[in-house]
Coordinates of N, CA and C in Angstrom, one line a residue:
X1 N 41.5 -20.7 3.1 CA 40.7 -20.4 3.8 C 39.3 -19.8 3.2
X2 N 38.1 -19.9 4.1 CA 36.5 -19.2 3.3 C 36.2 -18.5 4.1
X3 N 36.5 -17.5 5.4 CA 36.5 -16.9 6.3 C 35.8 -15.7 5.7
X4 N 34.0 -15.5 5.9 CA 33.9 -14.5 4.9 C 33.4 -14.4 4.0
X5 N 33.5 -15.8 3.1 CA 33.1 -15.5 1.5 C 32.2 -15.6 1.8
X6 N 30.9 -15.0 0.5 CA 30.3 -14.7 0.9 C 29.0 -16.2 -0.1
X7 N 29.8 -17.4 -1.5 CA 28.8 -18.4 -1.5 C 30.0 -19.3 -1.1
X8 N 29.2 -20.5 -2.0 CA 29.8 -21.4 -2.0 C 29.8 -21.9 -3.5
X9 N 30.7 -22.5 -4.7 CA 30.9 -22.3 -5.9 C 30.8 -23.4 -6.5
X10 N 30.8 -24.1 -5.8 CA 29.9 -25.2 -6.3 C 30.8 -26.1 -7.4
X11 N 31.6 -26.2 -7.3 CA 32.4 -26.9 -8.0 C 32.5 -26.4 -9.8
X12 N 31.2 -25.5 -9.9 CA 31.4 -24.8 -11.0 C 31.5 -23.7 -11.8
X13 N 31.9 -23.2 -12.1 CA 32.6 -21.6 -13.4 C 31.1 -20.5 -12.8
X14 N 31.7 -19.8 -12.5 CA 30.2 -18.6 -12.7 C 29.4 -18.9 -13.6
X15 N 29.5 -19.2 -15.0 CA 28.0 -19.5 -15.9 C 27.7 -20.5 -15.3
X16 N 28.4 -21.4 -15.1 CA 27.7 -22.8 -14.7 C 26.3 -23.4 -13.3
X17 N 26.9 -21.7 -12.9 CA 26.8 -22.0 -11.3 C 25.7 -21.3 -11.5
X18 N 25.5 -19.7 -12.1 CA 23.9 -19.5 -12.4 C 23.2 -19.9 -13.2
X19 N 23.5 -21.2 -13.9 CA 22.7 -21.7 -14.5 C 22.2 -22.7 -14.0
X20 N 22.6 -23.5 -13.2 CA 22.4 -24.1 -12.3 C 20.8 -23.6 -11.3
X21 N 21.1 -22.4 -10.3 CA 20.6 -22.1 -9.4 C 19.2 -21.6 -10.2
X22 N 20.1 -20.7 -11.2 CA 18.3 -20.9 -12.2 C 17.5 -21.5 -12.0
X23 N 18.0 -23.0 -13.0 CA 17.1 -24.0 -13.5 C 16.6 -24.8 -12.0
X24 N 17.3 -24.8 -10.6 CA 16.9 -25.0 -9.9 C 15.8 -24.4 -9.0
X25 N 15.5 -23.8 -8.8 CA 14.9 -22.3 -8.5 C 13.5 -22.7 -9.7
X26 N 13.7 -23.1 -11.2 CA 12.3 -23.3 -11.8 C 11.5 -24.5 -10.7
X27 N 12.8 -25.6 -11.1 CA 12.3 -27.0 -10.3 C 11.5 -26.5 -8.8
X28 N 12.0 -25.8 -8.3 CA 11.3 -25.4 -6.9 C 9.8 -24.7 -7.1
X29 N 10.2 -24.1 -8.3 CA 8.4 -23.2 -8.1 C 7.8 -24.0 -8.7
X30 N 7.9 -24.9 -9.6 CA 7.0 -26.1 -10.5 C 6.5 -26.9 -9.0
X31 N 7.1 -27.2 -8.2 CA 7.3 -28.7 -7.8 C 6.8 -28.4 -6.2
X32 N 7.2 -26.9 -5.8 CA 7.2 -26.7 -4.1 C 8.2 -27.7 -3.0
X33 N 8.6 -28.9 -4.4 CA 9.7 -29.9 -3.2 C 10.7 -30.3 -4.4
X34 N 12.3 -30.2 -4.0 CA 12.9 -30.9 -4.6 C 14.1 -31.2 -3.7
X35 N 14.6 -32.3 -4.1 CA 15.3 -33.4 -3.3 C 17.2 -32.9 -3.9
X36 N 18.4 -32.4 -3.8 CA 19.7 -32.0 -4.0 C 20.4 -32.4 -3.2
X37 N 21.6 -31.7 -3.1 CA 22.7 -32.2 -2.0 C 22.7 -31.1 -1.3
X38 N 22.7 -31.5 -0.4 CA 23.2 -29.9 1.3 C 24.0 -28.6 0.5
X39 N 24.6 -28.6 0.0 CA 25.7 -27.6 -0.3 C 24.7 -25.9 -1.3
X40 N 23.7 -27.7 -2.4 CA 23.0 -26.5 -3.4 C 22.2 -26.1 -3.0
X41 N 21.3 -26.7 -1.9 CA 20.0 -26.8 -1.1 C 20.2 -25.1 -0.5
X42 N 20.9 -25.3 0.3 CA 21.4 -23.9 1.2 C 21.9 -22.6 -0.3
X43 N 22.6 -23.1 -0.9 CA 22.8 -21.7 -1.9 C 21.6 -21.4 -3.1
X44 N 20.6 -22.8 -3.3 CA 18.7 -22.0 -3.3 C 18.2 -21.4 -2.6
X45 N 18.8 -21.6 -1.5 CA 18.0 -21.4 0.0 C 17.7 -19.3 -0.4
X46 N 19.2 -18.9 -0.9 CA 18.9 -17.3 -0.8 C 18.6 -16.6 -2.2
X47 N 18.6 -18.0 -3.2 CA 18.5 -17.1 -4.2 C 16.7 -17.0 -4.6
X48 N 16.1 -18.5 -4.3 CA 14.5 -18.2 -4.1 C 13.8 -17.3 -3.0
X49 N 14.6 -17.1 -1.6 CA 13.7 -16.3 -1.4 C 14.0 -15.3 -1.5
X50 N 15.6 -14.7 -2.4 CA 15.9 -13.3 -3.1 C 14.5 -12.8 -3.2
X51 N 13.8 -13.9 -4.4 CA 12.9 -14.0 -5.7 C 11.2 -13.8 -5.0
X52 N 11.3 -14.5 -4.4 CA 10.1 -14.2 -3.4 C 9.8 -13.3 -3.0
X53 N 10.8 -12.3 -2.2 CA 10.4 -11.1 -1.8 C 10.2 -9.5 -3.2
X54 N 10.9 -9.8 -4.0 CA 10.5 -9.3 -4.7 C 9.4 -8.8 -5.6
X55 N 9.2 -10.3 -5.6 CA 7.8 -10.8 -6.4 C 6.4 -10.3 -5.2
X56 N 6.3 -10.7 -4.5 CA 5.6 -9.9 -3.2 C 5.1 -8.5 -3.0
X57 N 5.8 -7.8 -4.0 CA 5.0 -6.8 -4.6 C 3.5 -6.7 -5.3
X58 N 4.1 -7.8 -6.7 CA 2.7 -8.3 -7.6 C 2.5 -7.4 -8.5
X59 N 3.3 -6.2 -8.6 CA 3.1 -4.8 -9.2 C 3.7 -5.8 -10.5
X60 N 3.6 -4.9 -11.7 CA 4.2 -5.1 -13.7 C 6.5 -5.6 -12.7
X61 N 6.5 -4.2 -12.1 CA 8.0 -4.1 -11.7 C 8.6 -6.0 -11.0
X62 N 7.6 -6.1 -10.8 CA 7.7 -7.7 -10.0 C 7.9 -8.9 -11.0
X63 N 7.2 -9.1 -11.8 CA 7.1 -10.0 -12.8 C 8.5 -9.3 -13.9
X64 N 8.7 -8.0 -14.1 CA 10.2 -8.0 -14.7 C 11.5 -8.4 -14.3
X65 N 11.4 -7.9 -12.8 CA 12.7 -8.7 -12.3 C 12.8 -10.2 -12.2
X66 N 11.7 -11.7 -12.0 CA 11.8 -12.0 -11.7 C 11.8 -12.5 -13.0
X67 N 11.1 -12.3 -14.3 CA 11.7 -12.8 -15.5 C 12.8 -12.9 -15.6
X68 N 13.6 -11.7 -15.1 CA 15.0 -11.8 -15.6 C 15.4 -12.8 -15.1
X69 N 15.3 -13.1 -13.2 CA 16.2 -13.8 -13.5 C 15.7 -15.4 -13.5
X70 N 14.7 -15.7 -13.9 CA 14.1 -17.7 -14.2 C 14.2 -17.1 -15.6
X71 N 13.8 -16.9 -16.6 CA 13.5 -16.7 -17.7 C 12.5 -17.8 -18.3
X72 N 11.0 -17.8 -17.6 CA 10.1 -18.6 -18.0 C 9.1 -18.3 -17.1
X73 N 8.3 -18.1 -18.7 CA 7.4 -17.4 -17.9 C 5.7 -18.2 -17.0
X74 N 5.4 -19.7 -17.4 CA 5.1 -20.2 -16.8 C 5.6 -20.0 -14.9
X75 N 7.0 -20.2 -14.9 CA 6.8 -20.0 -13.1 C 7.0 -18.4 -12.3
X76 N 7.4 -17.6 -13.5 CA 7.0 -16.3 -12.9 C 5.8 -15.8 -12.9
X77 N 4.9 -16.1 -13.5 CA 3.2 -15.5 -13.3 C 3.0 -16.9 -12.2
X78 N 3.1 -18.1 -11.6 CA 3.0 -18.5 -10.9 C 4.2 -18.1 -9.7
X79 N 4.6 -17.7 -9.7 CA 6.0 -17.3 -9.0 C 5.1 -15.8 -8.5
X80 N 4.7 -14.9 -8.9 CA 3.9 -13.3 -8.6 C 2.7 -13.9 -7.7
X81 N 1.7 -14.4 -9.2 CA 0.5 -14.4 -8.9 C 0.1 -15.4 -8.0
X82 N 0.6 -16.7 -7.2 CA 0.3 -17.3 -6.4 C 0.9 -17.8 -5.1
X83 N 2.6 -17.3 -5.6 CA 3.2 -18.2 -4.4 C 3.8 -17.3 -3.2
X84 N 4.4 -15.7 -3.7 CA 4.5 -15.3 -3.4 C 3.2 -14.4 -2.1
X85 N 2.2 -14.1 -2.6 CA 1.3 -13.1 -1.9 C 0.5 -14.0 -1.1
X86 N 0.6 -15.7 -0.5 CA 1.3 -16.6 0.5 C 1.9 -16.1 1.5
X87 N 2.6 -15.2 1.3 CA 4.1 -14.9 2.4 C 4.1 -13.4 1.8
X88 N 3.2 -12.6 1.7 CA 2.6 -10.9 1.9 C 3.3 -10.9 3.2
X89 N 2.4 -12.0 4.6 CA 2.3 -11.5 5.9 C 3.9 -11.3 6.8
X90 N 5.0 -12.5 5.7 CA 6.3 -13.3 6.3 C 7.9 -12.2 6.2
X91 N 8.1 -12.0 7.2 CA 9.5 -11.2 6.7 C 10.8 -12.9 6.6
X92 N 10.6 -13.2 5.5 CA 11.1 -14.4 5.3 C 11.5 -16.0 6.0
X93 N 12.1 -16.6 5.5 CA 12.1 -17.9 5.8 C 10.9 -18.4 5.1
X94 N 10.8 -18.5 3.8 CA 10.2 -19.1 2.8 C 10.2 -20.6 2.3
X95 N 11.5 -20.8 2.8 CA 12.0 -22.5 2.4 C 12.5 -23.4 3.5
X96 N 12.4 -23.9 3.4 CA 13.2 -25.7 4.6 C 13.9 -26.2 4.3
X97 N 14.7 -27.1 4.9 CA 15.8 -27.8 4.3 C 15.6 -28.5 5.5
X98 N 15.4 -30.3 5.0 CA 15.4 -31.3 5.6 C 16.6 -32.4 5.9
X99 N 17.3 -32.4 6.0 CA 18.7 -33.5 5.2 C 17.7 -35.1 5.2
X100 N 18.4 -35.6 4.3 CA 17.5 -36.8 4.0 C 18.4 -38.2 4.0
X101 N 19.5 -38.2 3.1 CA 20.1 -39.6 3.8 C 21.6 -38.7 3.0
X102 N 23.0 -39.9 2.9 CA 24.1 -39.9 2.4 C 23.6 -41.0 1.0
X103 N 23.8 -39.9 -0.5 CA 24.1 -40.5 -1.6 C 25.1 -41.6 -1.5
X104 N 24.4 -42.6 -2.2 CA 25.2 -44.0 -2.0 C 26.7 -44.1 -2.4
X105 N 26.2 -42.8 -3.9 CA 27.6 -43.7 -5.3 C 28.7 -42.4 -4.9
X106 N 28.6 -41.2 -4.4 CA 30.0 -40.4 -3.6 C 29.7 -39.9 -2.7
X107 N 28.7 -40.8 -1.9 CA 28.6 -39.9 0.0 C 28.6 -38.9 -0.2
X108 N 27.7 -38.1 -0.9 CA 27.4 -36.7 -1.3 C 25.6 -36.6 0.1
X109 N 25.8 -35.7 1.0 CA 24.7 -35.3 1.7 C 23.9 -34.9 1.1
X110 N 22.0 -35.2 1.3 CA 21.7 -35.2 0.3 C 20.4 -34.7 1.6
X111 N 19.7 -33.3 0.9 CA 18.2 -32.9 1.7 C 17.2 -32.7 0.5
X112 N 16.1 -32.2 1.4 CA 15.2 -31.4 0.8 C 15.2 -30.5 1.0
X113 N 14.7 -30.0 0.0 CA 14.3 -28.1 0.3 C 12.5 -28.1 -0.4
X114 N 12.2 -27.1 0.7 CA 10.6 -27.0 -0.1 C 10.2 -25.8 0.8
X115 N 9.3 -25.0 0.0 CA 8.6 -24.4 0.0 C 7.6 -24.1 1.3
X116 N 8.0 -23.4 2.6 CA 7.2 -23.5 3.5 C 5.5 -22.9 3.7

């Protein structure tokens, strides 16, 4: 039983899971909307929203913290300079998950995750 367990394992090792979340966060920052499976989208939501909250200060330390998580210069710049200032007056809830379909190959529930 997973009562009060903190995160979804997604069938991956911890390093694979962190790489997956990092790459999906880069993708959502670049395109602002991606389609993925529902559990991945729900796990990504917390990851991206914490990054946006940290980036909202907009100072040099925000750049350092976001770059440490993403390891991508263009996405870090876009997140700190363009995306985070849009949510300066908002207390969380920066992403939206919309359930879309059931994937034909393995019947996995799919969902769009987008920046609000």
